[in-house]
């Protein structure tokens, strides 16, 4: 059996209890060395075989899983954050399907959730935005034409841009061109939940320069939207005049 496990954003305590237990039992661990905190490997058995997928191809990763499987060993494939977000996860699952190897998935805390915690903000503020866009800017690999930043920008929704912190200035310019106000608040969160976490805040007009001054080029998220500001409506959920399934509101 192969267990895909979300390692969480960095802090070794932000893996799920289930994910930690699987790591403790694993005979073989393949981890994404470029982003997974190596401290997570402290949970593994002494005799566990550890592979860093950063220098491996898809074929090599699957070959390790296949060999473990034929020796009756249990494999954990440890992905950063949650495997479903930019995890190159599907291709591994499909390959295992073809080989008839069974697998399951234990989700993880994605970095965009850790970033909200570090920023001490809520992405879905009433009256501000009820939509969160997770995206990336094209770099060495393309993004579909319909999902260009300018097109996504017109919604003025809360936006988290992955894999693009090396091009923050360019992203900000394109977001303004697409319809965010120049003074829309923006932040760059570097290594959310790690000990060397760094946060830079500003507006779309100056966030590129600020991120550059802070030397942030990778392992960071660009967060954009008025959720970073201070204007919003109070929620209906806890409004004393509002009745819902679990609580009767008072009438005036
Ligand atoms: N599956 C991961 C994302 C992998 S793509 C997840 O769910 O978080 C790698 C990108 O994720 C990085 O370029 C960066 O944009 C973001 N990222 C990963 N860990 C991060 C962290 N601790 N803090 C900020 N951004 C992070």
PDB file of N, CA and C in Angstrom, residues 19-89:
ATOM      1  N   UNK A  19      -1.399  11.502   9.512  1.00  0.00           N
ATOM      2  CA  UNK A  19      -0.192  11.565   8.679  1.00  0.00           C
ATOM      3  C   UNK A  19       1.045  11.189   9.490  1.00  0.00           C
ATOM      4  N   UNK A  20       1.113  11.677  10.711  1.00  0.00           N
ATOM      5  CA  UNK A  20       2.263  11.369  11.583  1.00  0.00           C
ATOM      6  C   UNK A  20       2.315   9.868  11.873  1.00  0.00           C
ATOM      7  N   UNK A  21       1.164   9.278  12.177  1.00  0.00           N
ATOM      8  CA  UNK A  21       1.138   7.835  12.450  1.00  0.00           C
ATOM      9  C   UNK A  21       1.618   7.034  11.245  1.00  0.00           C
ATOM     10  N   UNK A  22       1.207   7.442  10.067  1.00  0.00           N
ATOM     11  CA  UNK A  22       1.643   6.732   8.855  1.00  0.00           C
ATOM     12  C   UNK A  22       3.157   6.846   8.687  1.00  0.00           C
ATOM     13  N   UNK A  23       3.696   8.048   8.965  1.00  0.00           N
ATOM     14  CA  UNK A  23       5.154   8.230   8.868  1.00  0.00           C
ATOM     15  C   UNK A  23       5.878   7.339   9.869  1.00  0.00           C
ATOM     16  N   UNK A  24       5.301   7.195  11.050  1.00  0.00           N
ATOM     17  CA  UNK A  24       5.918   6.366  12.094  1.00  0.00           C
ATOM     18  C   UNK A  24       5.965   4.890  11.696  1.00  0.00           C
ATOM     19  N   UNK A  25       4.981   4.484  10.873  1.00  0.00           N
ATOM     20  CA  UNK A  25       4.905   3.068  10.486  1.00  0.00           C
ATOM     21  C   UNK A  25       5.610   2.757   9.173  1.00  0.00           C
ATOM     22  N   UNK A  26       5.978   3.792   8.426  1.00  0.00           N
ATOM     23  CA  UNK A  26       6.449   3.576   7.047  1.00  0.00           C
ATOM     24  C   UNK A  26       7.771   2.829   6.991  1.00  0.00           C
ATOM     25  N   UNK A  27       7.890   1.912   5.989  1.00  0.00           N
ATOM     26  CA  UNK A  27       9.177   1.259   5.717  1.00  0.00           C
ATOM     27  C   UNK A  27       9.970   2.086   4.718  1.00  0.00           C
ATOM     28  N   UNK A  28       9.236   2.757   3.815  1.00  0.00           N
ATOM     29  CA  UNK A  28       9.862   3.561   2.771  1.00  0.00           C
ATOM     30  C   UNK A  28       9.191   4.935   2.772  1.00  0.00           C
ATOM     31  N   UNK A  29      10.000   5.997   2.754  1.00  0.00           N
ATOM     32  CA  UNK A  29       9.440   7.355   2.703  1.00  0.00           C
ATOM     33  C   UNK A  29      10.062   8.090   1.515  1.00  0.00           C
ATOM     34  N   UNK A  30       9.202   8.621   0.674  1.00  0.00           N
ATOM     35  CA  UNK A  30       9.688   9.461  -0.434  1.00  0.00           C
ATOM     36  C   UNK A  30       9.158  10.861  -0.161  1.00  0.00           C
ATOM     37  N   UNK A  31      10.055  11.798   0.105  1.00  0.00           N
ATOM     38  CA  UNK A  31       9.580  13.137   0.470  1.00  0.00           C
ATOM     39  C   UNK A  31      10.070  14.178  -0.528  1.00  0.00           C
ATOM     40  N   UNK A  32       9.290  15.230  -0.676  1.00  0.00           N
ATOM     41  CA  UNK A  32       9.624  16.308  -1.607  1.00  0.00           C
ATOM     42  C   UNK A  32      10.617  17.237  -0.912  1.00  0.00           C
ATOM     43  N   UNK A  33      11.893  16.932  -1.094  1.00  0.00           N
ATOM     44  CA  UNK A  33      12.954  17.579  -0.314  1.00  0.00           C
ATOM     45  C   UNK A  33      13.076  19.076  -0.508  1.00  0.00           C
ATOM     46  N   UNK A  34      12.564  19.582  -1.626  1.00  0.00           N
ATOM     47  CA  UNK A  34      12.735  21.013  -1.853  1.00  0.00           C
ATOM     48  C   UNK A  34      11.868  21.834  -0.909  1.00  0.00           C
ATOM     49  N   UNK A  35      10.788  21.267  -0.394  1.00  0.00           N
ATOM     50  CA  UNK A  35       9.866  22.056   0.425  1.00  0.00           C
ATOM     51  C   UNK A  35       9.462  21.416   1.753  1.00  0.00           C
ATOM     52  N   UNK A  36       9.537  20.093   1.844  1.00  0.00           N
ATOM     53  CA  UNK A  36       9.136  19.442   3.100  1.00  0.00           C
ATOM     54  C   UNK A  36      10.217  19.685   4.146  1.00  0.00           C
ATOM     55  N   UNK A  37       9.787  20.080   5.336  1.00  0.00           N
ATOM     56  CA  UNK A  37      10.746  20.302   6.424  1.00  0.00           C
ATOM     57  C   UNK A  37      11.369  18.963   6.838  1.00  0.00           C
ATOM     58  N   UNK A  38      12.699  18.841   6.745  1.00  0.00           N
ATOM     59  CA  UNK A  38      13.343  17.557   7.088  1.00  0.00           C
ATOM     60  C   UNK A  38      13.068  17.113   8.527  1.00  0.00           C
ATOM     61  N   UNK A  39      12.686  18.053   9.396  1.00  0.00           N
ATOM     62  CA  UNK A  39      12.361  17.665  10.782  1.00  0.00           C
ATOM     63  C   UNK A  39      11.232  16.633  10.836  1.00  0.00           C
ATOM     64  N   UNK A  40      10.385  16.620   9.797  1.00  0.00           N
ATOM     65  CA  UNK A  40       9.288  15.643   9.774  1.00  0.00           C
ATOM     66  C   UNK A  40       9.802  14.212   9.705  1.00  0.00           C
ATOM     67  N   UNK A  41      11.025  14.069   9.189  1.00  0.00           N
ATOM     68  CA  UNK A  41      11.585  12.716   9.068  1.00  0.00           C
ATOM     69  C   UNK A  41      11.951  12.149  10.433  1.00  0.00           C
ATOM     70  N   UNK A  42      11.992  13.018  11.451  1.00  0.00           N
ATOM     71  CA  UNK A  42      12.248  12.537  12.826  1.00  0.00           C
ATOM     72  C   UNK A  42      11.145  11.579  13.284  1.00  0.00           C
ATOM     73  N   UNK A  43       9.985  11.646  12.648  1.00  0.00           N
ATOM     74  CA  UNK A  43       8.896  10.733  13.045  1.00  0.00           C
ATOM     75  C   UNK A  43       9.106   9.309  12.527  1.00  0.00           C
ATOM     76  N   UNK A  44      10.049   9.126  11.588  1.00  0.00           N
ATOM     77  CA  UNK A  44      10.167   7.812  10.944  1.00  0.00           C
ATOM     78  C   UNK A  44      10.966   6.836  11.798  1.00  0.00           C
ATOM     79  N   UNK A  45      10.816   5.533  11.485  1.00  0.00           N
ATOM     80  CA  UNK A  45      11.596   4.488  12.168  1.00  0.00           C
ATOM     81  C   UNK A  45      13.061   4.614  11.741  1.00  0.00           C
ATOM     82  N   UNK A  46      13.940   4.153  12.631  1.00  0.00           N
ATOM     83  CA  UNK A  46      15.381   4.220  12.307  1.00  0.00           C
ATOM     84  C   UNK A  46      15.719   3.480  11.017  1.00  0.00           C
ATOM     85  N   UNK A  47      15.054   2.339  10.819  1.00  0.00           N
ATOM     86  CA  UNK A  47      15.412   1.504   9.670  1.00  0.00           C
ATOM     87  C   UNK A  47      14.649   1.881   8.385  1.00  0.00           C
ATOM     88  N   UNK A  48      13.830   2.919   8.470  1.00  0.00           N
ATOM     89  CA  UNK A  48      13.068   3.308   7.265  1.00  0.00           C
ATOM     90  C   UNK A  48      14.026   3.772   6.165  1.00  0.00           C
ATOM     91  N   UNK A  49      13.678   3.420   4.935  1.00  0.00           N
ATOM     92  CA  UNK A  49      14.462   3.882   3.788  1.00  0.00           C
ATOM     93  C   UNK A  49      13.893   5.218   3.333  1.00  0.00           C
ATOM     94  N   UNK A  50      14.766   6.219   3.213  1.00  0.00           N
ATOM     95  CA  UNK A  50      14.272   7.575   2.898  1.00  0.00           C
ATOM     96  C   UNK A  50      14.781   8.019   1.523  1.00  0.00           C
ATOM     97  N   UNK A  51      13.895   8.508   0.699  1.00  0.00           N
ATOM     98  CA  UNK A  51      14.276   9.022  -0.627  1.00  0.00           C
ATOM     99  C   UNK A  51      13.813  10.469  -0.752  1.00  0.00           C
ATOM    100  N   UNK A  52      14.691  11.294  -1.330  1.00  0.00           N
ATOM    101  CA  UNK A  52      14.332  12.687  -1.592  1.00  0.00           C
ATOM    102  C   UNK A  52      13.930  12.805  -3.067  1.00  0.00           C
ATOM    103  N   UNK A  53      12.659  13.126  -3.300  1.00  0.00           N
ATOM    104  CA  UNK A  53      12.179  13.129  -4.683  1.00  0.00           C
ATOM    105  C   UNK A  53      12.662  14.335  -5.489  1.00  0.00           C
ATOM    106  N   UNK A  54      13.302  15.297  -4.812  1.00  0.00           N
ATOM    107  CA  UNK A  54      13.731  16.519  -5.521  1.00  0.00           C
ATOM    108  C   UNK A  54      14.621  16.183  -6.716  1.00  0.00           C
ATOM    109  N   UNK A  55      15.426  15.136  -6.568  1.00  0.00           N
ATOM    110  CA  UNK A  55      16.355  14.807  -7.655  1.00  0.00           C
ATOM    111  C   UNK A  55      15.888  13.583  -8.450  1.00  0.00           C
ATOM    112  N   UNK A  56      14.608  13.197  -8.284  1.00  0.00           N
ATOM    113  CA  UNK A  56      14.124  11.986  -8.957  1.00  0.00           C
ATOM    114  C   UNK A  56      13.104  12.329 -10.039  1.00  0.00           C
ATOM    115  N   UNK A  57      13.019  11.456 -11.042  1.00  0.00           N
ATOM    116  CA  UNK A  57      11.974  11.612 -12.060  1.00  0.00           C
ATOM    117  C   UNK A  57      10.725  10.853 -11.590  1.00  0.00           C
ATOM    118  N   UNK A  58       9.621  11.090 -12.302  1.00  0.00           N
ATOM    119  CA  UNK A  58       8.376  10.370 -12.000  1.00  0.00           C
ATOM    120  C   UNK A  58       8.613   8.857 -12.083  1.00  0.00           C
ATOM    121  N   UNK A  59       9.347   8.439 -13.103  1.00  0.00           N
ATOM    122  CA  UNK A  59       9.627   7.004 -13.277  1.00  0.00           C
ATOM    123  C   UNK A  59      10.359   6.455 -12.063  1.00  0.00           C
ATOM    124  N   UNK A  60      11.346   7.213 -11.583  1.00  0.00           N
ATOM    125  CA  UNK A  60      12.140   6.736 -10.441  1.00  0.00           C
ATOM    126  C   UNK A  60      11.293   6.657  -9.170  1.00  0.00           C
ATOM    127  N   UNK A  61      10.429   7.662  -8.981  1.00  0.00           N
ATOM    128  CA  UNK A  61       9.546   7.656  -7.801  1.00  0.00           C
ATOM    129  C   UNK A  61       8.652   6.423  -7.835  1.00  0.00           C
ATOM    130  N   UNK A  62       8.039   6.182  -8.995  1.00  0.00           N
ATOM    131  CA  UNK A  62       7.128   5.042  -9.098  1.00  0.00           C
ATOM    132  C   UNK A  62       7.897   3.728  -8.945  1.00  0.00           C
ATOM    133  N   UNK A  63       9.125   3.690  -9.469  1.00  0.00           N
ATOM    134  CA  UNK A  63       9.919   2.461  -9.352  1.00  0.00           C
ATOM    135  C   UNK A  63      10.194   2.131  -7.889  1.00  0.00           C
ATOM    136  N   UNK A  64      10.460   3.157  -7.074  1.00  0.00           N
ATOM    137  CA  UNK A  64      10.693   2.925  -5.639  1.00  0.00           C
ATOM    138  C   UNK A  64       9.429   2.369  -4.994  1.00  0.00           C
ATOM    139  N   UNK A  65       8.287   2.932  -5.367  1.00  0.00           N
ATOM    140  CA  UNK A  65       7.004   2.458  -4.802  1.00  0.00           C
ATOM    141  C   UNK A  65       6.748   1.008  -5.221  1.00  0.00           C
ATOM    142  N   UNK A  66       7.026   0.724  -6.484  1.00  0.00           N
ATOM    143  CA  UNK A  66       6.748  -0.608  -7.028  1.00  0.00           C
ATOM    144  C   UNK A  66       7.613  -1.661  -6.333  1.00  0.00           C
ATOM    145  N   UNK A  67       8.883  -1.315  -6.137  1.00  0.00           N
ATOM    146  CA  UNK A  67       9.798  -2.264  -5.493  1.00  0.00           C
ATOM    147  C   UNK A  67       9.359  -2.508  -4.045  1.00  0.00           C
ATOM    148  N   UNK A  68       9.018  -1.425  -3.335  1.00  0.00           N
ATOM    149  CA  UNK A  68       8.569  -1.555  -1.940  1.00  0.00           C
ATOM    150  C   UNK A  68       7.344  -2.467  -1.882  1.00  0.00           C
ATOM    151  N   UNK A  69       6.439  -2.221  -2.825  1.00  0.00           N
ATOM    152  CA  UNK A  69       5.196  -2.983  -2.868  1.00  0.00           C
ATOM    153  C   UNK A  69       5.463  -4.472  -3.067  1.00  0.00           C
ATOM    154  N   UNK A  70       6.391  -4.784  -3.983  1.00  0.00           N
ATOM    155  CA  UNK A  70       6.633  -6.215  -4.249  1.00  0.00           C
ATOM    156  C   UNK A  70       7.380  -6.871  -3.080  1.00  0.00           C
ATOM    157  N   UNK A  71       7.996  -6.056  -2.211  1.00  0.00           N
ATOM    158  CA  UNK A  71       8.633  -6.621  -1.009  1.00  0.00           C
ATOM    159  C   UNK A  71       7.706  -6.566   0.207  1.00  0.00           C
ATOM    160  N   UNK A  72       6.443  -6.233  -0.047  1.00  0.00           N
ATOM    161  CA  UNK A  72       5.465  -6.192   1.043  1.00  0.00           C
ATOM    162  C   UNK A  72       5.702  -5.058   2.028  1.00  0.00           C
ATOM    163  N   UNK A  73       6.328  -3.969   1.545  1.00  0.00           N
ATOM    164  CA  UNK A  73       6.624  -2.836   2.438  1.00  0.00           C
ATOM    165  C   UNK A  73       5.612  -1.704   2.275  1.00  0.00           C
ATOM    166  N   UNK A  74       5.523  -0.909   3.320  1.00  0.00           N
ATOM    167  CA  UNK A  74       4.579   0.206   3.295  1.00  0.00           C
ATOM    168  C   UNK A  74       5.320   1.493   2.946  1.00  0.00           C
ATOM    169  N   UNK A  75       4.782   2.211   1.981  1.00  0.00           N
ATOM    170  CA  UNK A  75       5.423   3.448   1.514  1.00  0.00           C
ATOM    171  C   UNK A  75       4.591   4.669   1.890  1.00  0.00           C
ATOM    172  N   UNK A  76       5.261   5.707   2.372  1.00  0.00           N
ATOM    173  CA  UNK A  76       4.623   7.019   2.508  1.00  0.00           C
ATOM    174  C   UNK A  76       5.250   7.959   1.492  1.00  0.00           C
ATOM    175  N   UNK A  77       4.409   8.570   0.680  1.00  0.00           N
ATOM    176  CA  UNK A  77       4.863   9.601  -0.250  1.00  0.00           C
ATOM    177  C   UNK A  77       4.446  10.937   0.371  1.00  0.00           C
ATOM    178  N   UNK A  78       5.451  11.667   0.840  1.00  0.00           N
ATOM    179  CA  UNK A  78       5.183  12.871   1.628  1.00  0.00           C
ATOM    180  C   UNK A  78       5.242  14.117   0.746  1.00  0.00           C
ATOM    181  N   UNK A  79       4.097  14.769   0.623  1.00  0.00           N
ATOM    182  CA  UNK A  79       4.011  15.977  -0.205  1.00  0.00           C
ATOM    183  C   UNK A  79       3.929  17.208   0.684  1.00  0.00           C
ATOM    184  N   UNK A  80       4.460  18.313   0.216  1.00  0.00           N
ATOM    185  CA  UNK A  80       4.359  19.537   0.993  1.00  0.00           C
ATOM    186  C   UNK A  80       2.908  20.053   1.001  1.00  0.00           C
ATOM    187  N   UNK A  81       2.511  20.692   2.085  1.00  0.00           N
ATOM    188  CA  UNK A  81       1.153  21.234   2.194  1.00  0.00           C
ATOM    189  C   UNK A  81       0.145  20.125   2.017  1.00  0.00           C
ATOM    190  N   UNK A  82      -0.753  20.303   1.052  1.00  0.00           N
ATOM    191  CA  UNK A  82      -1.681  19.248   0.661  1.00  0.00           C
ATOM    192  C   UNK A  82      -1.315  18.792  -0.756  1.00  0.00           C
ATOM    193  N   UNK A  83      -1.363  17.485  -0.989  1.00  0.00           N
ATOM    194  CA  UNK A  83      -0.938  17.008  -2.317  1.00  0.00           C
ATOM    195  C   UNK A  83      -1.800  17.512  -3.463  1.00  0.00           C
ATOM    196  N   UNK A  84      -3.034  17.936  -3.190  1.00  0.00           N
ATOM    197  CA  UNK A  84      -3.942  18.310  -4.285  1.00  0.00           C
ATOM    198  C   UNK A  84      -3.651  19.685  -4.873  1.00  0.00           C
ATOM    199  N   UNK A  85      -2.745  20.428  -4.256  1.00  0.00           N
ATOM    200  CA  UNK A  85      -2.441  21.772  -4.745  1.00  0.00           C
ATOM    201  C   UNK A  85      -1.014  21.798  -5.289  1.00  0.00           C
ATOM    202  N   UNK A  86      -0.872  21.888  -6.612  1.00  0.00           N
ATOM    203  CA  UNK A  86       0.443  21.905  -7.275  1.00  0.00           C
ATOM    204  C   UNK A  86       1.356  20.788  -6.750  1.00  0.00           C
ATOM    205  N   UNK A  87       0.784  19.616  -6.609  1.00  0.00           N
ATOM    206  CA  UNK A  87       1.556  18.510  -6.037  1.00  0.00           C
ATOM    207  C   UNK A  87       2.077  17.509  -7.063  1.00  0.00           C
ATOM    208  N   UNK A  88       1.763  17.708  -8.344  1.00  0.00           N
ATOM    209  CA  UNK A  88       2.089  16.693  -9.360  1.00  0.00           C
ATOM    210  C   UNK A  88       1.669  15.324  -8.835  1.00  0.00           C
ATOM    211  N   UNK A  89       0.458  15.304  -8.300  1.00  0.00           N
ATOM    212  CA  UNK A  89      -0.033  14.154  -7.554  1.00  0.00           C
ATOM    213  C   UNK A  89      -0.805  13.195  -8.457  1.00  0.00           C
TER     214      UNK A  89
END
